[in-house]
Amino acid sequence: MTAPPARSGTGAPAELFFEDLVPGLTVDLGVVTVDGDEMVAYARRFDPQWYHIDAELAGASRHGGLIASGFYTISLFMRAYVDHLLSRAAADASPGLEELRWLAPVRAGDRLAVRVDVMGARLSDARPGLGTASLTGTMLRLGPDDRPEQEVLRTRFRGWFALRPVEPTSDDGAPATDGPETVPSD
């Protein structure tokens, strides 16, 4: 009997497994552009502090204008992580976040380069069949020349990922079959 195919974080067949997430690997998660309307709508709903939602007050403050909620910014990171890594990887749940730092204000129209770096990997003691990857995610504001200007977000977290399935073998080392072999007749 064949095991069901491993699924990615979005339910598609997985193509990346724990063994692929080796320390030193950097995964480019693309570039996101901060949508001003979405940024303010998020803040109105979840983080309605004046420097996120009141353009007049924010403009007259040391902020010089509206700044994004940090939770909106980490949501942009998460979306890029899902779209460019978890959608391909045999991802399970995350056992936790260790660090989340907002290093500089984010504003409407900012273009942010997103990446994740694999810092460590080990088999999970708690979850047989899974490995734990230690990851660092970053977002960097890009300048007009598309060169990084400033790091705006850093996060350290762990993710559980399934081990690559092993093809069952028979006693003689050949791939196992689901039942008796049939030989075509003449």
Tab-separated table of C-alpha atoms in Angstrom:
chain	number	residue	atom	x	y	z
A	1	MET	CA	0.000	0.000	0.000
A	2	THR	CA	1.369	3.403	-0.962
A	3	ALA	CA	1.428	6.253	1.551
A	4	PRO	CA	-0.514	9.386	0.591
A	5	PRO	CA	1.649	12.105	-0.964
A	6	ALA	CA	3.199	14.609	1.412
A	7	ARG	CA	1.384	17.948	1.338
A	8	SER	CA	2.805	21.446	1.382
A	9	GLY	CA	1.677	24.134	3.783
A	10	THR	CA	-1.049	25.092	1.294
A	11	GLY	CA	-2.152	21.519	0.562
A	12	ALA	CA	-0.386	21.039	-2.780
A	13	PRO	CA	1.975	18.100	-3.216
A	14	ALA	CA	5.244	18.880	-1.401
A	15	GLU	CA	8.504	19.177	-3.298
A	16	LEU	CA	10.749	20.381	-0.446
A	17	PHE	CA	11.370	18.404	2.724
A	18	PHE	CA	13.253	18.796	5.983
A	19	GLU	CA	16.411	17.387	4.375
A	20	ASP	CA	16.387	20.282	1.858
A	21	LEU	CA	16.477	22.931	4.602
A	22	VAL	CA	20.185	22.870	5.343
A	23	PRO	CA	21.896	25.474	7.535
A	24	GLY	CA	23.230	28.280	5.374
A	25	LEU	CA	20.397	28.070	2.844
A	26	THR	CA	18.808	31.432	1.971
A	27	VAL	CA	15.382	31.446	0.339
A	28	ASP	CA	14.370	34.598	-1.555
A	29	LEU	CA	10.719	35.297	-0.763
A	30	GLY	CA	10.334	38.078	-3.319
A	31	VAL	CA	9.547	41.769	-3.008
A	32	VAL	CA	6.329	43.164	-1.539
A	33	THR	CA	5.040	46.687	-2.041
A	34	VAL	CA	3.166	48.216	0.880
A	35	ASP	CA	-0.362	49.183	-0.164
A	36	GLY	CA	-1.391	52.326	1.748
A	37	ASP	CA	-5.125	51.582	1.794
A	38	GLU	CA	-4.566	48.030	3.002
A	39	MET	CA	-2.047	49.249	5.619
A	40	VAL	CA	-4.554	51.715	7.102
A	41	ALA	CA	-7.490	49.280	6.865
A	42	TYR	CA	-5.463	46.697	8.795
A	43	ALA	CA	-4.581	49.263	11.462
A	44	ARG	CA	-8.195	50.451	11.788
A	45	ARG	CA	-9.284	46.859	12.376
A	46	PHE	CA	-6.446	45.511	14.537
A	47	ASP	CA	-4.090	48.289	15.751
A	48	PRO	CA	-5.899	51.659	15.710
A	49	GLN	CA	-3.137	53.790	17.175
A	50	TRP	CA	-3.098	57.356	15.853
A	51	TYR	CA	0.250	57.086	14.010
A	52	HIS	CA	-1.187	54.170	12.012
A	53	ILE	CA	-4.575	55.687	11.119
A	54	ASP	CA	-4.622	59.497	11.474
A	55	ALA	CA	-2.624	61.067	8.624
A	56	GLU	CA	-2.920	64.592	10.034
A	57	LEU	CA	-1.653	63.735	13.526
A	58	ALA	CA	1.030	61.416	12.154
A	59	GLY	CA	2.183	64.080	9.670
A	60	ALA	CA	2.636	66.635	12.437
A	61	SER	CA	4.564	64.196	14.643
A	62	ARG	CA	8.144	62.972	14.700
A	63	HIS	CA	6.942	60.144	12.407
A	64	GLY	CA	6.365	62.615	9.549
A	65	GLY	CA	3.407	60.608	8.267
A	66	LEU	CA	1.566	57.341	8.703
A	67	ILE	CA	3.597	54.289	9.629
A	68	ALA	CA	2.482	50.679	9.316
A	69	SER	CA	1.508	48.602	12.296
A	70	GLY	CA	4.310	46.161	13.041
A	71	PHE	CA	1.724	43.400	12.995
A	72	TYR	CA	0.748	44.392	9.452
A	73	THR	CA	4.429	44.218	8.500
A	74	ILE	CA	4.879	40.719	9.966
A	75	SER	CA	1.692	39.708	8.119
A	76	LEU	CA	3.349	40.791	4.857
A	77	PHE	CA	6.351	38.636	5.803
A	78	MET	CA	4.085	35.671	6.568
A	79	ARG	CA	2.294	35.961	3.235
A	80	ALA	CA	5.611	35.969	1.340
A	81	TYR	CA	6.823	32.983	3.437
A	82	VAL	CA	3.678	31.012	2.585
A	83	ASP	CA	3.691	31.976	-1.103
A	84	HIS	CA	7.366	31.239	-1.761
A	85	LEU	CA	8.345	28.501	0.712
A	86	LEU	CA	5.502	26.870	2.624
A	87	SER	CA	3.490	26.404	-0.583
A	88	ARG	CA	6.270	24.055	-1.769
A	89	ALA	CA	7.496	22.539	1.499
A	90	ALA	CA	6.175	19.610	3.530
A	91	ALA	CA	5.438	22.044	6.340
A	92	ASP	CA	3.746	21.227	9.602
A	93	ALA	CA	2.933	23.670	12.404
A	94	SER	CA	5.479	25.982	13.993
A	95	PRO	CA	6.634	25.253	17.523
A	96	GLY	CA	7.310	28.906	18.204
A	97	LEU	CA	8.637	32.376	17.617
A	98	GLU	CA	11.768	33.442	19.476
A	99	GLU	CA	12.276	37.008	18.282
A	100	LEU	CA	10.273	39.652	16.457
A	101	ARG	CA	11.865	43.050	15.955
A	102	TRP	CA	10.570	46.051	14.072
A	103	LEU	CA	13.765	47.890	13.237
A	104	ALA	CA	12.500	50.863	11.192
A	105	PRO	CA	9.130	52.360	10.255
A	106	VAL	CA	7.365	51.000	7.183
A	107	ARG	CA	5.297	53.330	5.006
A	108	ALA	CA	2.856	53.132	2.132
A	109	GLY	CA	4.681	52.551	-1.138
A	110	ASP	CA	7.764	50.977	0.471
A	111	ARG	CA	9.193	48.051	-1.474
A	112	LEU	CA	10.437	45.355	0.883
A	113	ALA	CA	12.744	42.478	-0.094
A	114	VAL	CA	11.867	39.406	1.948
A	115	ARG	CA	14.028	36.385	2.691
A	116	VAL	CA	14.407	33.524	5.126
A	117	ASP	CA	17.703	31.965	6.203
A	118	VAL	CA	18.046	28.458	7.624
A	119	MET	CA	20.174	28.788	10.754
A	120	GLY	CA	19.939	25.228	12.046
A	121	ALA	CA	18.144	21.922	11.542
A	122	ARG	CA	17.679	18.839	13.696
A	123	LEU	CA	15.316	15.918	13.949
A	124	SER	CA	12.385	16.625	16.248
A	125	ASP	CA	12.431	14.850	19.607
A	126	ALA	CA	8.747	15.634	20.159
A	127	ARG	CA	7.405	14.746	16.717
A	128	PRO	CA	8.681	11.562	15.016
A	129	GLY	CA	8.809	11.970	11.241
A	130	LEU	CA	9.468	15.704	11.510
A	131	GLY	CA	12.534	17.874	11.652
A	132	THR	CA	12.819	21.283	13.274
A	133	ALA	CA	14.349	24.086	11.219
A	134	SER	CA	15.570	27.230	12.995
A	135	LEU	CA	14.875	30.170	10.692
A	136	THR	CA	15.603	33.889	10.521
A	137	GLY	CA	13.298	36.049	8.425
A	138	THR	CA	14.185	39.556	7.293
A	139	MET	CA	12.596	42.386	5.356
A	140	LEU	CA	14.786	45.068	3.785
A	141	ARG	CA	13.525	48.373	2.395
A	142	LEU	CA	14.718	48.824	-1.186
A	143	GLY	CA	15.837	52.155	-2.576
A	144	PRO	CA	14.956	53.569	-6.004
A	145	ASP	CA	17.880	51.592	-7.461
A	146	ASP	CA	16.494	48.320	-5.981
A	147	ARG	CA	19.425	48.085	-3.578
A	148	PRO	CA	18.711	47.383	0.107
A	149	GLU	CA	18.647	50.571	2.181
A	150	GLN	CA	17.532	49.448	5.616
A	151	GLU	CA	16.436	46.351	7.502
A	152	VAL	CA	12.884	46.973	8.750
A	153	LEU	CA	11.980	43.579	10.266
A	154	ARG	CA	13.795	40.578	11.723
A	155	THR	CA	12.241	37.482	13.195
A	156	ARG	CA	13.637	34.208	14.503
A	157	PHE	CA	11.341	31.217	14.621
A	158	ARG	CA	11.202	27.463	14.193
A	159	GLY	CA	9.232	25.366	11.756
A	160	TRP	CA	8.424	21.676	11.653
A	161	PHE	CA	8.893	19.991	8.289
A	162	ALA	CA	8.221	16.392	7.285
A	163	LEU	CA	11.106	14.098	6.461
A	164	ARG	CA	11.336	12.982	2.840
A	165	PRO	CA	9.288	9.786	2.412
A	166	VAL	CA	11.356	6.652	1.993
A	167	GLU	CA	10.360	4.294	-0.796
A	168	PRO	CA	9.640	0.924	0.834
A	169	THR	CA	11.935	-1.867	-0.360
A	170	SER	CA	11.662	-5.633	-0.386
A	171	ASP	CA	14.175	-7.955	1.281
A	172	ASP	CA	16.303	-7.999	-1.890
A	173	GLY	CA	16.524	-4.175	-2.004
A	174	ALA	CA	14.098	-3.762	-4.900
A	175	PRO	CA	11.143	-1.382	-4.539
A	176	ALA	CA	8.278	-3.126	-2.805
A	177	THR	CA	5.063	-3.761	-4.706
A	178	ASP	CA	1.511	-3.386	-3.469
A	179	GLY	CA	0.651	-6.985	-4.264
A	180	PRO	CA	1.675	-9.982	-6.279
A	181	GLU	CA	3.387	-9.256	-9.547
A	182	THR	CA	1.458	-10.141	-12.633
A	183	VAL	CA	3.261	-11.403	-15.644
A	184	PRO	CA	1.683	-10.587	-18.997
A	185	SER	CA	0.631	-13.654	-20.913
A	186	ASP	CA	1.409	-14.218	-24.553
